[in-house]
PDB file of C-alpha atoms and ligand atoms in Angstrom:
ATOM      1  CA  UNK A   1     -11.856 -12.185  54.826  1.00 66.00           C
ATOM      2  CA  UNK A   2      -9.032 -13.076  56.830  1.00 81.00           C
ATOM      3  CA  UNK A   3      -9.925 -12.698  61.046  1.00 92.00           C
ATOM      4  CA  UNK A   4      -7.479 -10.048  63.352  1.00 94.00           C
ATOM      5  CA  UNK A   5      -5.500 -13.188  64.566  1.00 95.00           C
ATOM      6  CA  UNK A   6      -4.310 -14.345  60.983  1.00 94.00           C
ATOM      7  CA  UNK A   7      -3.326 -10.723  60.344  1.00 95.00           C
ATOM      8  CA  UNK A   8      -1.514 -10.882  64.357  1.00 96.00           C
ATOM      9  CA  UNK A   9      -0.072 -13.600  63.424  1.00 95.00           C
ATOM     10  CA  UNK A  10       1.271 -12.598  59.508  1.00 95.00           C
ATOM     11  CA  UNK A  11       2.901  -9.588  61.463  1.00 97.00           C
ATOM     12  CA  UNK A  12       4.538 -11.209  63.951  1.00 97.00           C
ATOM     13  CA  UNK A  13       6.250 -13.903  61.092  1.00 96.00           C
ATOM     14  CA  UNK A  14       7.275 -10.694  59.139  1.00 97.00           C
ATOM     15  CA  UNK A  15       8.747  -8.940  62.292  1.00 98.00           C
ATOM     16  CA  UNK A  16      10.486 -12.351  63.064  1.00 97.00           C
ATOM     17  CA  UNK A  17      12.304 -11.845  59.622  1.00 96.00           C
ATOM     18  CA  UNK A  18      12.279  -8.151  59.086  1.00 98.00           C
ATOM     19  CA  UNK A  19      12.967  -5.997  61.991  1.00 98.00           C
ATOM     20  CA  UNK A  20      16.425  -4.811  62.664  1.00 98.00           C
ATOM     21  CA  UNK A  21      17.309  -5.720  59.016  1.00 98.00           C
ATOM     22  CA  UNK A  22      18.442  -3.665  56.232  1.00 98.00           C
ATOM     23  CA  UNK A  23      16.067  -4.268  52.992  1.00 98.00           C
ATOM     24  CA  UNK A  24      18.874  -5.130  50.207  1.00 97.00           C
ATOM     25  CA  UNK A  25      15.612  -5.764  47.745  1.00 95.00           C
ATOM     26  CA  UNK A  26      12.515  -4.172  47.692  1.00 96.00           C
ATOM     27  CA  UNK A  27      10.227  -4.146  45.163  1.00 96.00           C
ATOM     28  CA  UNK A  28       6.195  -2.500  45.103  1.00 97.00           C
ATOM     29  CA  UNK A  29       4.532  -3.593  41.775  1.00 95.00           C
ATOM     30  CA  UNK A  30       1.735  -1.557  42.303  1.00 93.00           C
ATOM     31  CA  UNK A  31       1.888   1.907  39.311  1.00 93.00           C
ATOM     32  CA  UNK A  32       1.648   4.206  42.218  1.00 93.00           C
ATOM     33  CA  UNK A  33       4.883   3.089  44.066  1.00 92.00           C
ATOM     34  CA  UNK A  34       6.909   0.938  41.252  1.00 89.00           C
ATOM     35  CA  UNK A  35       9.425   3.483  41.164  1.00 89.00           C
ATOM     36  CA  UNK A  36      10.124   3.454  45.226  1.00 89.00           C
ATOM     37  CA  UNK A  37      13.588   3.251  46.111  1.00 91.00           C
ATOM     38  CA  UNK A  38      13.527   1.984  49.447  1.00 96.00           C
ATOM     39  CA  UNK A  39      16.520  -0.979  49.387  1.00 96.00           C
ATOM     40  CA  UNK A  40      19.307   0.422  51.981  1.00 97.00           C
ATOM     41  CA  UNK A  41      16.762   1.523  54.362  1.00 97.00           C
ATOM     42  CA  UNK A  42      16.399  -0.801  57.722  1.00 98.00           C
ATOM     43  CA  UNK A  43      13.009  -2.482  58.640  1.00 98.00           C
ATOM     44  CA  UNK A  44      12.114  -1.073  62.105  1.00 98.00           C
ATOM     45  CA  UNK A  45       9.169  -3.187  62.622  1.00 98.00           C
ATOM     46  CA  UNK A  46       6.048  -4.781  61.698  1.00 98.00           C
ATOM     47  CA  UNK A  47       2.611  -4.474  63.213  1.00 97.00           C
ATOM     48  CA  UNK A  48      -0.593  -5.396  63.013  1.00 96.00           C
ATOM     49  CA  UNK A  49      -3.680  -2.673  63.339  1.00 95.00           C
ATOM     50  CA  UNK A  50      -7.099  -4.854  63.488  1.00 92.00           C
ATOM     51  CA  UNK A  51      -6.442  -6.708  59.911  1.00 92.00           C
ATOM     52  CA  UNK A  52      -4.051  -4.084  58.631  1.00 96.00           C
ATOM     53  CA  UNK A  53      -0.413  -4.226  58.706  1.00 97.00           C
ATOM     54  CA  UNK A  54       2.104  -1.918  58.946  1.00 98.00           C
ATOM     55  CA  UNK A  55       5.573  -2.411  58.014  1.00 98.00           C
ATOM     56  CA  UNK A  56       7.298   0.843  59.273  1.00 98.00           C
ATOM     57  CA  UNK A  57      10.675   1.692  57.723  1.00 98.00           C
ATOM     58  CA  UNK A  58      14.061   3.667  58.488  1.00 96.00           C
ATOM     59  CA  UNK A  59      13.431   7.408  57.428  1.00 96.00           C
ATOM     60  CA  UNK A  60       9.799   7.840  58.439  1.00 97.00           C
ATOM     61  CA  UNK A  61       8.148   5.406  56.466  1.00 97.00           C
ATOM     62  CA  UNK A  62       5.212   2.698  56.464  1.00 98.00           C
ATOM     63  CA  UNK A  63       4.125   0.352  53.880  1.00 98.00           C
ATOM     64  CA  UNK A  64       0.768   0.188  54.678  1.00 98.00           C
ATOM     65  CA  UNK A  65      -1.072  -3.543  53.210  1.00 97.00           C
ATOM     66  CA  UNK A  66      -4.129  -5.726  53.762  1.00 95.00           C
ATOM     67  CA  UNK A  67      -4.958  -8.968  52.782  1.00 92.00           C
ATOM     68  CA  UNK A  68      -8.911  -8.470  52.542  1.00 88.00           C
ATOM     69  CA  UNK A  69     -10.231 -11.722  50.794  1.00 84.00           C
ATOM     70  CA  UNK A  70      -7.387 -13.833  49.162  1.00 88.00           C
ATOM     71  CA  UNK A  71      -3.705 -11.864  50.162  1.00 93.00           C
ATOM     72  CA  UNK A  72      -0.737 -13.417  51.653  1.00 94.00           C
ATOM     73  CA  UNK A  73       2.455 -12.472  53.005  1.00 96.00           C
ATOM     74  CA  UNK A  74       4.997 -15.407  52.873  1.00 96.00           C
ATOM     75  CA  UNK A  75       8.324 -15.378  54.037  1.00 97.00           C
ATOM     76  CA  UNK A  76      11.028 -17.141  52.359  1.00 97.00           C
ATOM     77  CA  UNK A  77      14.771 -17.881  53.738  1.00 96.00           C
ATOM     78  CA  UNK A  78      17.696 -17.019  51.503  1.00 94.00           C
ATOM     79  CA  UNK A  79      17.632 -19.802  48.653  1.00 92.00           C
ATOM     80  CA  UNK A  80      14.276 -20.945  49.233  1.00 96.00           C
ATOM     81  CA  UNK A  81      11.390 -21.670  46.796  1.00 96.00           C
ATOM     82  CA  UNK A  82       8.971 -19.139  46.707  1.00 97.00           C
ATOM     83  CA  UNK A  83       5.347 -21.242  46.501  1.00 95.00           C
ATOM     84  CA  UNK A  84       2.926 -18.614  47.165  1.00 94.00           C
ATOM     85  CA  UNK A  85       1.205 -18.244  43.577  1.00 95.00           C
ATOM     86  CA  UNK A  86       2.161 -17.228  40.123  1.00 97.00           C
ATOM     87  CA  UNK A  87       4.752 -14.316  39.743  1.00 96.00           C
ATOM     88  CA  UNK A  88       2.198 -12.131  38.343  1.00 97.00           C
ATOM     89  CA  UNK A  89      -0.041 -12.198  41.610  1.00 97.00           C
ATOM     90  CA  UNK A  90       3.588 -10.763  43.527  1.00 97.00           C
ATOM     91  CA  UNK A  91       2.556  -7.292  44.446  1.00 97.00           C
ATOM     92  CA  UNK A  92       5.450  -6.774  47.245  1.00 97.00           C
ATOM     93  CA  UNK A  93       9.022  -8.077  48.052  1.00 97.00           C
ATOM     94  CA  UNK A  94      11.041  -7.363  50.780  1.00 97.00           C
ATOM     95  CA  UNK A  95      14.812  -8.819  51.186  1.00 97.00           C
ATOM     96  CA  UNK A  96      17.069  -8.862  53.407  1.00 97.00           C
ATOM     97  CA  UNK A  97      19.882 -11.264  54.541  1.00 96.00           C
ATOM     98  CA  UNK A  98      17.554 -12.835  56.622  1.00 96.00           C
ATOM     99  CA  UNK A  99      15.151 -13.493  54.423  1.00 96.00           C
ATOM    100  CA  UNK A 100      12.951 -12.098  52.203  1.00 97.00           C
ATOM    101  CA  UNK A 101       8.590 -11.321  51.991  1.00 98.00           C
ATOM    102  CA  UNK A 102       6.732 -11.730  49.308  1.00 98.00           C
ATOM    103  CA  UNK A 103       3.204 -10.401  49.268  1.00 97.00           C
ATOM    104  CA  UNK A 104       0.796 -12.572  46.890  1.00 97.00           C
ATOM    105  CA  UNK A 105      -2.349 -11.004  45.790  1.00 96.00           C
ATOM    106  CA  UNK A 106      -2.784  -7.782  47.973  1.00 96.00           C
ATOM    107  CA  UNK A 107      -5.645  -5.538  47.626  1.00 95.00           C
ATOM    108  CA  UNK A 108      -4.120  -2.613  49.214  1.00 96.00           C
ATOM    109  CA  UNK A 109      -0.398  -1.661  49.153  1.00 97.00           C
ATOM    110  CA  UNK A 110       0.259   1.886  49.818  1.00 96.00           C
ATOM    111  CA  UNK A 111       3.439   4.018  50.862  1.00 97.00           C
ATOM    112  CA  UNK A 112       2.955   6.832  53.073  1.00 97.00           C
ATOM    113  CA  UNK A 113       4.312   8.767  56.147  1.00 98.00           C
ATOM    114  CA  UNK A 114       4.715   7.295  59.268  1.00 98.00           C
ATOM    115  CA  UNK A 115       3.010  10.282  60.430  1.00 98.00           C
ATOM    116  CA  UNK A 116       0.466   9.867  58.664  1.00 98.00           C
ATOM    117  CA  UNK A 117      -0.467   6.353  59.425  1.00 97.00           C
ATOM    118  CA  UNK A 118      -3.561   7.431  60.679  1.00 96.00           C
ATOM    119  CA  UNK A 119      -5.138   8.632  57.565  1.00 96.00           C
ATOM    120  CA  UNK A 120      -4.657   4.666  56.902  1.00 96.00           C
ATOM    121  CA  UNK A 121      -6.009   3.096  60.120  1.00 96.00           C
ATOM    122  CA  UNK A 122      -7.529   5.962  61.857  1.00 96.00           C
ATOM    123  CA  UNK A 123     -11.070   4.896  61.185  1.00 96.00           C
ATOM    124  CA  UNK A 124     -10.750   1.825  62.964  1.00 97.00           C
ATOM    125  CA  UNK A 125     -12.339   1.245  66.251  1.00 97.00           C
ATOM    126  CA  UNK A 126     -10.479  -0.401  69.458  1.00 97.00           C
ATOM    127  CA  UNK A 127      -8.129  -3.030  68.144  1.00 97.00           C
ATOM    128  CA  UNK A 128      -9.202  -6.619  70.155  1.00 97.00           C
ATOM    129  CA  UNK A 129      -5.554  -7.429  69.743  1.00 96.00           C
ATOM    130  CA  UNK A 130      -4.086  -4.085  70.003  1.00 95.00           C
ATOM    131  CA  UNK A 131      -2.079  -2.759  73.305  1.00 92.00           C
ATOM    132  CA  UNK A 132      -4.255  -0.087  73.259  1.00 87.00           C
ATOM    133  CA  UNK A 133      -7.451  -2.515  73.533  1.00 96.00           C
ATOM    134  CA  UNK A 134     -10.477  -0.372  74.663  1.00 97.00           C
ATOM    135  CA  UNK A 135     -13.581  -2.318  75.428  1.00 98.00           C
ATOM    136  CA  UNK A 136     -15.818   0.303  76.968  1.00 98.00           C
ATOM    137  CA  UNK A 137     -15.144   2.029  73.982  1.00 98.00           C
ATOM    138  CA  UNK A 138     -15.748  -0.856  71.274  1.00 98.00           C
ATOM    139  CA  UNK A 139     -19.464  -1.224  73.542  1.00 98.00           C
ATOM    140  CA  UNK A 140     -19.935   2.507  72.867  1.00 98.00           C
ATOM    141  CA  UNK A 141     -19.412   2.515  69.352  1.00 98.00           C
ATOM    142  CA  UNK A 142     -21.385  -0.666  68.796  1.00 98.00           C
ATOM    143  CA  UNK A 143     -24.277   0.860  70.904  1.00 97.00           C
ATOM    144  CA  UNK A 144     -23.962   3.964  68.686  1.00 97.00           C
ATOM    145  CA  UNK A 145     -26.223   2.605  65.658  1.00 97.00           C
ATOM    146  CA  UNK A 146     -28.668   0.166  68.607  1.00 98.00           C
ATOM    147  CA  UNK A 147     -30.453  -0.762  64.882  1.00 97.00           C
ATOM    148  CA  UNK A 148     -28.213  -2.461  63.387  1.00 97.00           C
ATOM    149  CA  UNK A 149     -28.230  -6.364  62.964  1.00 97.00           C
ATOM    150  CA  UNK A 150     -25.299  -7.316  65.677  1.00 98.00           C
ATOM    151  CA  UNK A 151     -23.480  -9.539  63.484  1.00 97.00           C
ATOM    152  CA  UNK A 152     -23.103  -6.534  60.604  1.00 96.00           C
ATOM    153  CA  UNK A 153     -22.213  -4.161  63.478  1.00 97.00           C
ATOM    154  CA  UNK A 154     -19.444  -6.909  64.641  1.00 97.00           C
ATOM    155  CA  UNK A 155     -18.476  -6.695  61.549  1.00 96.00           C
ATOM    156  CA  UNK A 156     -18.084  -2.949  60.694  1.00 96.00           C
ATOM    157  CA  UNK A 157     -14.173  -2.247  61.811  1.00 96.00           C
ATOM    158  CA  UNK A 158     -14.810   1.225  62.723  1.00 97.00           C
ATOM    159  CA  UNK A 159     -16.743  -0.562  65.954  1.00 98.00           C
ATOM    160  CA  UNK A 160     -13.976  -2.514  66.563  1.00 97.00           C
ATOM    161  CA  UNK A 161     -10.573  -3.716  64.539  1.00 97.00           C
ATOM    162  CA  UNK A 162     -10.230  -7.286  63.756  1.00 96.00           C
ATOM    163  CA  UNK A 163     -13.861  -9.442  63.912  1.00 97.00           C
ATOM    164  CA  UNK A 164     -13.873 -11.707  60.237  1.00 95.00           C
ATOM    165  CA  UNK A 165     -16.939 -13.782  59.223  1.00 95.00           C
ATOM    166  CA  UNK A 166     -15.905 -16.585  61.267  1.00 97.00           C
ATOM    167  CA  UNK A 167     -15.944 -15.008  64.868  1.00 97.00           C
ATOM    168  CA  UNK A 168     -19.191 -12.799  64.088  1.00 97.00           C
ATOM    169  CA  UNK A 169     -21.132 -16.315  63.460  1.00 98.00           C
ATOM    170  CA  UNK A 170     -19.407 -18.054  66.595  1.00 98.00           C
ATOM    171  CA  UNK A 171     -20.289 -14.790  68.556  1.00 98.00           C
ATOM    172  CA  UNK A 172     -23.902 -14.619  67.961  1.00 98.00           C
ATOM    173  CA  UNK A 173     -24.187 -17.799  68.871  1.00 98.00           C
ATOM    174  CA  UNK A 174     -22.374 -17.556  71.994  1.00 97.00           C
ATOM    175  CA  UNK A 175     -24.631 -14.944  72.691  1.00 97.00           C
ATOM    176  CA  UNK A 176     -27.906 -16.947  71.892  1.00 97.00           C
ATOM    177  CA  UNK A 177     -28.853 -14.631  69.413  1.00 97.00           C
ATOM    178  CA  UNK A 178     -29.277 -14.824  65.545  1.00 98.00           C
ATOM    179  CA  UNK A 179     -26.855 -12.557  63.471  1.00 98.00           C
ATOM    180  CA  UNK A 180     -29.679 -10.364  62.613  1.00 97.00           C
ATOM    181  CA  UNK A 181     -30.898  -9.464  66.110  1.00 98.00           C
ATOM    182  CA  UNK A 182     -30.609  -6.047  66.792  1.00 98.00           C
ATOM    183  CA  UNK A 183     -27.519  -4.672  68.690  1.00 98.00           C
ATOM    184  CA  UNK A 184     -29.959  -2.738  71.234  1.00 97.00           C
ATOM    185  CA  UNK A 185     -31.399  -6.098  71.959  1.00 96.00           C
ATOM    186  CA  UNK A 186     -28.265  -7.583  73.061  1.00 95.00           C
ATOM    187  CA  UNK A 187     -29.180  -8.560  76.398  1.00 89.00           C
ATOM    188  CA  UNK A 188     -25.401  -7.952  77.373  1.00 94.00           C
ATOM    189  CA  UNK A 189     -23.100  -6.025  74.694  1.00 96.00           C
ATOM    190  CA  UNK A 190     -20.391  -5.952  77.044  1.00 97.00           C
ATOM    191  CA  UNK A 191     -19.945  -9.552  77.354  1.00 97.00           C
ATOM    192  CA  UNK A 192     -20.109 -10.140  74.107  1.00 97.00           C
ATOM    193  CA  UNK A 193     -17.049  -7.378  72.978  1.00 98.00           C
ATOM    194  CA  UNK A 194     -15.086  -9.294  76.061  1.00 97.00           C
ATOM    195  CA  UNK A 195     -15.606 -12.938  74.608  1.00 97.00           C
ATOM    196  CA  UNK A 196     -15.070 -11.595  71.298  1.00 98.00           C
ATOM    197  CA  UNK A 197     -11.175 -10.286  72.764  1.00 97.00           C
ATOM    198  CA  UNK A 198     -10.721 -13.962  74.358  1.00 97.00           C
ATOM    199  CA  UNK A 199     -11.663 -15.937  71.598  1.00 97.00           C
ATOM    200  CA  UNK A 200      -9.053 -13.708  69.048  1.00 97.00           C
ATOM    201  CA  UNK A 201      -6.229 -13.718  72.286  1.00 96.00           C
ATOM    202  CA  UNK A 202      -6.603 -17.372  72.770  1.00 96.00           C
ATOM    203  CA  UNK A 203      -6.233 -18.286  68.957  1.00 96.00           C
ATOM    204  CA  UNK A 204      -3.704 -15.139  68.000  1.00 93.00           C
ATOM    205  CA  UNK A 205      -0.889 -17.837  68.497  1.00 91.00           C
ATOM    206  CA  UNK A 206      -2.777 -20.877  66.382  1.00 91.00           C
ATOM    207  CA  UNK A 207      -4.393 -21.845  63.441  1.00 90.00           C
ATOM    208  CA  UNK A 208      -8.015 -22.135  63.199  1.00 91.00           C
ATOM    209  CA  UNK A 209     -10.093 -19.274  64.837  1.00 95.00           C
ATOM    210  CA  UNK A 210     -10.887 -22.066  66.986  1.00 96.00           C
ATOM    211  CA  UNK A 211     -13.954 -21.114  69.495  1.00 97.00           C
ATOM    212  CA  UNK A 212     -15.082 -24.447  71.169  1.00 96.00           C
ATOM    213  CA  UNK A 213     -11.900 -25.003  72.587  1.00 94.00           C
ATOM    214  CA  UNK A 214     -11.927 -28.376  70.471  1.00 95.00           C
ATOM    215  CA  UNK A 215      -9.295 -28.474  67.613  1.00 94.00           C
ATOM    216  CA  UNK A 216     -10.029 -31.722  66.097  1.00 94.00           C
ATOM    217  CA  UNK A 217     -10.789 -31.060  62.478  1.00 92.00           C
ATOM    218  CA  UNK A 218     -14.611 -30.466  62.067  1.00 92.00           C
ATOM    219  CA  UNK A 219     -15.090 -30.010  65.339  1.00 94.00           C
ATOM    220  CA  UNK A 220     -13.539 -26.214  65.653  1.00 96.00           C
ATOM    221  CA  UNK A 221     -16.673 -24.468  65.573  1.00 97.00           C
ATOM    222  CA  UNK A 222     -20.296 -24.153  66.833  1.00 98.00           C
ATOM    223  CA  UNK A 223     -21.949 -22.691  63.420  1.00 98.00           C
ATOM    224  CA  UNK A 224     -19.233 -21.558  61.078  1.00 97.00           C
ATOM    225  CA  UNK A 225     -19.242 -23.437  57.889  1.00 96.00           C
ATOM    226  CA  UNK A 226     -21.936 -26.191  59.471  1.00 96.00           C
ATOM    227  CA  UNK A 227     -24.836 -25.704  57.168  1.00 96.00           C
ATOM    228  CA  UNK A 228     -27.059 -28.455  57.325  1.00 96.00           C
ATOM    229  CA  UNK A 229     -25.203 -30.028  60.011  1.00 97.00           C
ATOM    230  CA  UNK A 230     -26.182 -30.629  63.765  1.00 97.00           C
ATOM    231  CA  UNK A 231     -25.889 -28.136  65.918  1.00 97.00           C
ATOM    232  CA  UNK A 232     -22.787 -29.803  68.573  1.00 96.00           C
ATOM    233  CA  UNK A 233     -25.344 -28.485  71.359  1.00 97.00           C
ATOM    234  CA  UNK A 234     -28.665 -29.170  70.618  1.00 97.00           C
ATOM    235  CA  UNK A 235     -28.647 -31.234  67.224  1.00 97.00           C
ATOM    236  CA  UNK A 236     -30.527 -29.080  65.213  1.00 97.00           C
ATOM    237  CA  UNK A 237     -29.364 -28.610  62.152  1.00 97.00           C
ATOM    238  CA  UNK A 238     -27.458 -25.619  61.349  1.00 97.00           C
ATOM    239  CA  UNK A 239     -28.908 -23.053  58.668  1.00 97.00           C
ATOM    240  CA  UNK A 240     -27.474 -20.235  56.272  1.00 96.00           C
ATOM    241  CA  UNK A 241     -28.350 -17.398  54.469  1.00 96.00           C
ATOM    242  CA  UNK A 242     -26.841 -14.160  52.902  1.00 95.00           C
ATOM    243  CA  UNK A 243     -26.648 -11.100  55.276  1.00 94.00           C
ATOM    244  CA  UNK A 244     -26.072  -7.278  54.214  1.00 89.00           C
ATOM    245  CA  UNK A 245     -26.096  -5.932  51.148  1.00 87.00           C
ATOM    246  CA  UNK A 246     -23.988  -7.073  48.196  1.00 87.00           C
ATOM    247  CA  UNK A 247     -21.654  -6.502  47.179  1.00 83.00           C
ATOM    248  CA  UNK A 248     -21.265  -6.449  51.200  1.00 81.00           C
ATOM    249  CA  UNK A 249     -22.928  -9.294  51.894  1.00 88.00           C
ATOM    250  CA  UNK A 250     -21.112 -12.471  53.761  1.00 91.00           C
ATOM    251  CA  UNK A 251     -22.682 -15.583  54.603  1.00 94.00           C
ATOM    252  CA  UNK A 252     -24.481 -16.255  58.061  1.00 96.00           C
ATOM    253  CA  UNK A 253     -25.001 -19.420  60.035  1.00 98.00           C
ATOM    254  CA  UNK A 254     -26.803 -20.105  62.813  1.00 98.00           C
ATOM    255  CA  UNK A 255     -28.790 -22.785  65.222  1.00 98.00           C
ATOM    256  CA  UNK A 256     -32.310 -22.228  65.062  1.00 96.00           C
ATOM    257  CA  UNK A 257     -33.133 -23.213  68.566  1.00 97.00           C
ATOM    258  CA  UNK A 258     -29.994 -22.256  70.532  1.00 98.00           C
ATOM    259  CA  UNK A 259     -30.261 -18.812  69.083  1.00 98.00           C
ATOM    260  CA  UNK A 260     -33.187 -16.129  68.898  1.00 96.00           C
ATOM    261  CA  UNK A 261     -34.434 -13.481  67.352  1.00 96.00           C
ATOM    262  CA  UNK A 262     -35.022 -12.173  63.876  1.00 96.00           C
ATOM    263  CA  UNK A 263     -34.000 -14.684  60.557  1.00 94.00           C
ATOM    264  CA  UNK A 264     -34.926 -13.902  57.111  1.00 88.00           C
ATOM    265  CA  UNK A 265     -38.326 -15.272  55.282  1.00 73.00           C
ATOM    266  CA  UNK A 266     -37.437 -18.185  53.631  1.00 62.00           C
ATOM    267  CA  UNK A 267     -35.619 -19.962  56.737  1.00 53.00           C
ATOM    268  CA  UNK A 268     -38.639 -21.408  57.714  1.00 42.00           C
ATOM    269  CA  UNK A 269     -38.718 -23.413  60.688  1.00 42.00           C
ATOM    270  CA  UNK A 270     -37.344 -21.469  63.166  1.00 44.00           C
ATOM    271  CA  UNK A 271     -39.269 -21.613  66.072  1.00 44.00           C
ATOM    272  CA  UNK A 272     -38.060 -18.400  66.740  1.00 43.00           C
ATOM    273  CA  UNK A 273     -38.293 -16.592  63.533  1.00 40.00           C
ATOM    274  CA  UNK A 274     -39.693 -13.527  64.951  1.00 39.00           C
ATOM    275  CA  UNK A 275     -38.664 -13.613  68.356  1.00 40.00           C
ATOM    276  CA  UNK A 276     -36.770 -10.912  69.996  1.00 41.00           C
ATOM    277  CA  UNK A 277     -34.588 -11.967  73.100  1.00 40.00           C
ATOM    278  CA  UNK A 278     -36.805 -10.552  75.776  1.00 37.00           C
ATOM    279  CA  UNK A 279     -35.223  -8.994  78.868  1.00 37.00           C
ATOM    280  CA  UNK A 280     -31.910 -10.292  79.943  1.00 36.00           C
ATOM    281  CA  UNK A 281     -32.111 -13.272  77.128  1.00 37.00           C
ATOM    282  CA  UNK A 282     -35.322 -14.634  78.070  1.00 37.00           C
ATOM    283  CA  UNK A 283     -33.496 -16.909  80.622  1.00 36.00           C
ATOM    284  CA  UNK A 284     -31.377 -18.289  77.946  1.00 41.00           C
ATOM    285  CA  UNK A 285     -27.409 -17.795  79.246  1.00 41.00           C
ATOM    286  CA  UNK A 286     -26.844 -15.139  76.937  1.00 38.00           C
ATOM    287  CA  UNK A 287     -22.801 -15.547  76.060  1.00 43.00           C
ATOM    288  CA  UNK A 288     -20.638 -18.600  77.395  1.00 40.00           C
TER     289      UNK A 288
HETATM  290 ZN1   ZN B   1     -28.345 -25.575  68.824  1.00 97.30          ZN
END
């Protein structure tokens, strides 16, 4: 699941390429839009809606994509190789003089009304990388369902646009809590939605979703993808476990002593298995 800064940045590569140019190629292998005759009309710009993106077209339209698990847009200059997987994985191309897009693997390409855009994106909550960022209302909505693990509810886009697996683990642990504490017990909700917009702004120009502010290789990260390693805090080794229900269900890390409240059975150990963060995080610093 690709994080809102990947998508950010995917946009802005495409809009480097494809605004202000005519599309002299264009090419939807999806059944619903194979037939779309959309070379001769100019590219007016590309942009990113939490991990959506919308390529907006001449005429009043948008080609509406996302990348969910495995898709790629890659952008090729005029000549070049395209690398990004077998031709049968292509599901869009876009040329133009400048150069041409090819999107591997996409779950979702779709052709519809500018106008309509929102019948695309309209469910999503305030974007964290959006112009129209809106963190009182991102703390609303998450507050809106107060029983619902946080890192699930971090998770849900309609709370707000662009959180992946990697920033809900880093989050939760910035917060000192597990990712199955309950959102109501969030000892401050608000800092946590305003870390969760620095950590994507800081990283929407770099590689790496990096949230320790170290970018040596293996050292990116405070939980994400460090089962059974030390914690770079505390040295306790980091654990993991399946969250949600499949086939919505992600993988959760976390530090059993630098973060409390609930874990699941079968994580034994945790000092703090059953805890709940008691009133304003139990003295613990809550978020960093
Ligand atoms: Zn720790």
């Amino acid at each position: 699941m690709p994080e809102g800064d990947s998508v950010y940045r995917a946009a802005a590569r495409l809009h480097d390429t494809l605004a202000g140019q005519v599309l002299t190629s264009a090419d939807l292998r999806v059944p619903a839009h194979a037939t779309a005759a959309l070379a001769g009309r100019r590219v007016l710009e590309v942009a990113p809606r939490g991990k959506h993106l919308l390529t907006r077209l001449e005429g009043g339209l948008t080609l509406h994509t996302h990348l969910r698990m495995d898709g790629r847009w890659e952008v090729y200059r005029p000549g070049e190789r395209w690398g990004g997987g077998p031709a049968w994985q292509i599901r869009a191309v876009l040329g133009t003089d400048r150069g041409t897009a090819v999107g591997y693997r996409l779950p979702v390409v779709e052709l519809l009304r500018t106008a309509d855009e929102q019948r695309a994106v309209g469910h999503l909550g305030p974007d964290l990388l959006g112009p129209d960022w809106d963190p009182v209302e991102a703390v609303r909505r998450l507050r809106a369902h107060p029983g619902r693990p946080v890192a699930e509810a971090l998770l849900d886009q309609r709370n707000l646009a662009g959180i992946g697996n990697v920033y809900a683990a880093e989050l939760c642990y910035l917060a000192g809590v597990t990712p199955w504490t309950e959102v109501g017990q969030l000892p401050f909700p608000d800092r946590l939605v305003e870390l969760a917009r620095e950590l994507l702004d800081a990283n929407r120009l770099r590689p790496g979703h990096i949230t320790t502010g170290d970018t040596r290789r293996g050292h990116q990260h405070w939980v994400y993808g460090r089962a059974g390693r030390p914690c770079p805090r505390c040295g306790t080794l980091v654990r993991t476990a399946r969250q949600g229900t499949p086939p919505q269900d992600r993988v959760a890390y976390w530090c059993p002593y630098c973060q409390r409240g609930p874990a699941p059975a079968g994580s034994a150990g945790s000092p703090f298995r059953s805890a709940r963060p008691g009133p304003g995080g139990a003295g613990r610093p809550p978020v960093r």
